[in-house]
Short mmCIF file of C-alpha atoms in Angstrom, two decimals:
data_model
loop_
_atom_site.label_atom_id
_atom_site.label_comp_id
_atom_site.label_asym_id
_atom_site.label_seq_id
_atom_site.Cartn_x
_atom_site.Cartn_y
_atom_site.Cartn_z
CA MET N 1 0.00 0.00 0.00
CA SER N 2 1.28 3.46 -0.79
CA SER N 3 1.94 6.10 1.81
CA ASN N 4 -1.06 8.04 0.45
CA GLY N 5 -3.29 5.12 1.41
CA ALA N 6 -1.91 5.14 4.96
CA ALA N 7 -2.42 8.90 5.21
CA ALA N 8 -5.99 8.57 3.94
CA ARG N 9 -6.67 5.80 6.46
CA ASP N 10 -5.29 7.98 9.29
CA TYR N 11 -7.36 10.96 8.12
CA GLN N 12 -10.52 8.84 8.07
CA SER N 13 -9.87 7.46 11.57
CA ARG N 14 -9.19 10.82 13.29
CA PRO N 15 -12.80 12.04 13.61
CA TRP N 16 -13.83 8.78 15.23
CA SER N 17 -11.04 8.88 17.77
CA MET N 18 -11.60 12.58 18.54
CA VAL N 19 -15.33 12.04 19.15
CA HIS N 20 -14.51 9.03 21.31
CA VAL N 21 -12.02 11.01 23.40
CA ILE N 22 -14.45 13.90 23.80
CA MET N 23 -17.16 11.57 25.02
CA ILE N 24 -14.83 9.83 27.48
CA LEU N 25 -13.48 13.11 28.82
CA PHE N 26 -16.97 14.47 29.39
CA SER N 27 -18.59 11.08 30.09
CA TRP N 28 -20.50 12.39 33.07
CA ARG N 29 -22.17 14.82 30.70
CA SER N 30 -22.55 12.46 27.76
CA VAL N 31 -26.34 12.41 28.03
CA LEU N 32 -26.46 16.21 28.05
CA LEU N 33 -24.15 16.34 25.05
CA SER N 34 -26.33 13.93 23.09
CA VAL N 35 -29.46 15.96 23.85
CA TYR N 36 -28.12 19.51 23.58
CA TYR N 37 -25.32 19.00 21.03
CA PRO N 38 -26.63 16.53 18.44
CA GLN N 39 -24.11 18.02 15.96
CA ILE N 40 -21.41 15.88 17.59
CA PHE N 41 -23.30 12.74 16.73
CA LEU N 42 -23.94 13.89 13.15
CA ILE N 43 -20.17 14.03 12.71
CA LEU N 44 -20.01 10.26 13.09
CA THR N 45 -21.48 9.87 9.62
CA SER N 46 -19.67 12.73 7.93
CA GLY N 47 -16.10 11.38 8.17
CA SER N 48 -14.77 14.93 8.06
CA TYR N 49 -12.08 16.10 10.49
CA LEU N 50 -12.79 19.73 9.53
CA ALA N 51 -16.44 19.36 10.47
CA LEU N 52 -15.51 17.80 13.81
CA SER N 53 -13.04 20.54 14.67
CA SER N 54 -15.61 23.25 13.94
CA VAL N 55 -18.16 21.52 16.17
CA VAL N 56 -15.54 21.22 18.91
CA ALA N 57 -14.66 24.90 18.52
CA LEU N 58 -18.33 25.94 18.63
CA GLY N 59 -18.98 23.87 21.74
CA ALA N 60 -15.70 24.69 23.49
CA ASN N 61 -16.98 27.90 25.11
CA ILE N 62 -20.10 26.19 26.37
CA ILE N 63 -18.30 23.07 27.59
CA CYS N 64 -15.35 24.92 29.14
CA ASN N 65 -17.64 27.29 31.03
CA LYS N 66 -19.36 24.30 32.66
CA ILE N 67 -16.21 22.56 33.92
CA PRO N 68 -16.07 23.32 37.65
CA GLY N 69 -12.87 24.47 39.30
CA LEU N 70 -11.01 25.92 36.31
CA ALA N 71 -8.95 29.04 36.94
CA PRO N 72 -9.50 31.90 34.45
CA ARG N 73 -6.26 31.07 32.60
CA GLN N 74 -7.21 27.37 32.41
CA ARG N 75 -10.65 28.31 31.08
CA ALA N 76 -9.02 30.50 28.40
CA ILE N 77 -6.76 27.62 27.34
CA CYS N 78 -9.75 25.28 27.29
CA GLN N 79 -11.68 27.64 25.03
CA SER N 80 -8.81 28.38 22.66
CA ARG N 81 -7.32 24.87 22.56
CA PRO N 82 -9.97 22.23 23.39
CA ASP N 83 -7.57 19.61 22.03
CA ALA N 84 -5.13 20.49 24.83
CA ILE N 85 -7.79 19.91 27.48
CA ILE N 86 -8.57 16.52 25.95
CA VAL N 87 -4.90 15.55 26.23
CA VAL N 88 -4.79 16.81 29.83
CA GLY N 89 -7.79 14.62 30.62
CA GLU N 90 -6.16 11.61 28.97
CA GLY N 91 -2.94 12.22 30.91
CA ALA N 92 -4.80 12.54 34.20
CA GLN N 93 -6.67 9.30 33.50
CA MET N 94 -3.40 7.54 32.63
CA GLY N 95 -1.90 8.79 35.89
CA ILE N 96 -4.85 7.51 37.91
CA ASN N 97 -4.72 4.14 36.13
CA GLU N 98 -0.99 3.79 36.81
CA CYS N 99 -1.39 4.86 40.44
CA GLN N 100 -4.17 2.33 40.97
CA TYR N 101 -2.08 -0.38 39.33
CA GLN N 102 0.99 0.39 41.45
CA PHE N 103 -1.00 0.46 44.70
CA ARG N 104 -3.50 -2.26 43.78
CA TYR N 105 -2.64 -4.41 46.82
CA GLY N 106 -2.37 -1.56 49.32
CA ARG N 107 -4.98 -0.11 51.66
CA TRP N 108 -5.07 3.05 49.54
CA ASN N 109 -5.35 2.63 45.79
CA CYS N 110 -5.36 6.28 44.70
CA SER N 111 -9.04 6.78 45.39
CA ALA N 112 -10.22 10.32 46.10
CA LEU N 113 -11.18 11.58 49.54
CA GLY N 114 -14.83 11.54 50.54
CA GLU N 115 -17.53 10.82 48.01
CA ARG N 116 -16.02 12.95 45.25
CA THR N 117 -13.93 11.14 42.65
CA VAL N 118 -11.75 12.43 39.86
CA PHE N 119 -12.96 10.27 36.97
CA GLY N 120 -15.99 8.27 38.03
CA GLN N 121 -16.16 5.30 40.35
CA GLU N 122 -12.90 3.96 41.72
CA LEU N 123 -12.56 0.50 43.21
CA ARG N 124 -11.64 -0.01 46.82
CA VAL N 125 -9.45 -2.94 47.86
CA GLY N 126 -11.64 -5.94 48.58
CA GLN N 127 -14.37 -4.99 46.10
CA SER N 128 -14.98 -6.90 42.91
CA GLY N 129 -14.70 -5.04 39.63
CA SER N 130 -17.78 -6.78 38.19
#
């Protein structure tokens, strides 16, 4: 296969992976996104990276303004570079996964304090993962 074929394959796969990452990053709001931002789901059939990036840019202000705890500078970065926030979210999730793996047999496995968690439910030692 020529290098053009590989580039075309990569181009076609990017919108799918970007939508997937967006939905994972904002999974706790995925229902709201599907109801209030149906454009994101229309992208799944378009196969166009340009269309996806414009939808992300349009929704960035709305999404970034609803993320609790962002400092003004972080909010500005989120609005101007939503791709950077996605990568930050991926990195944080990777860090949590690695921490939980490293401390998997300990009393503390990187779970958050109290009822609040960083990225959804975290397992406690002695609980099944079902």
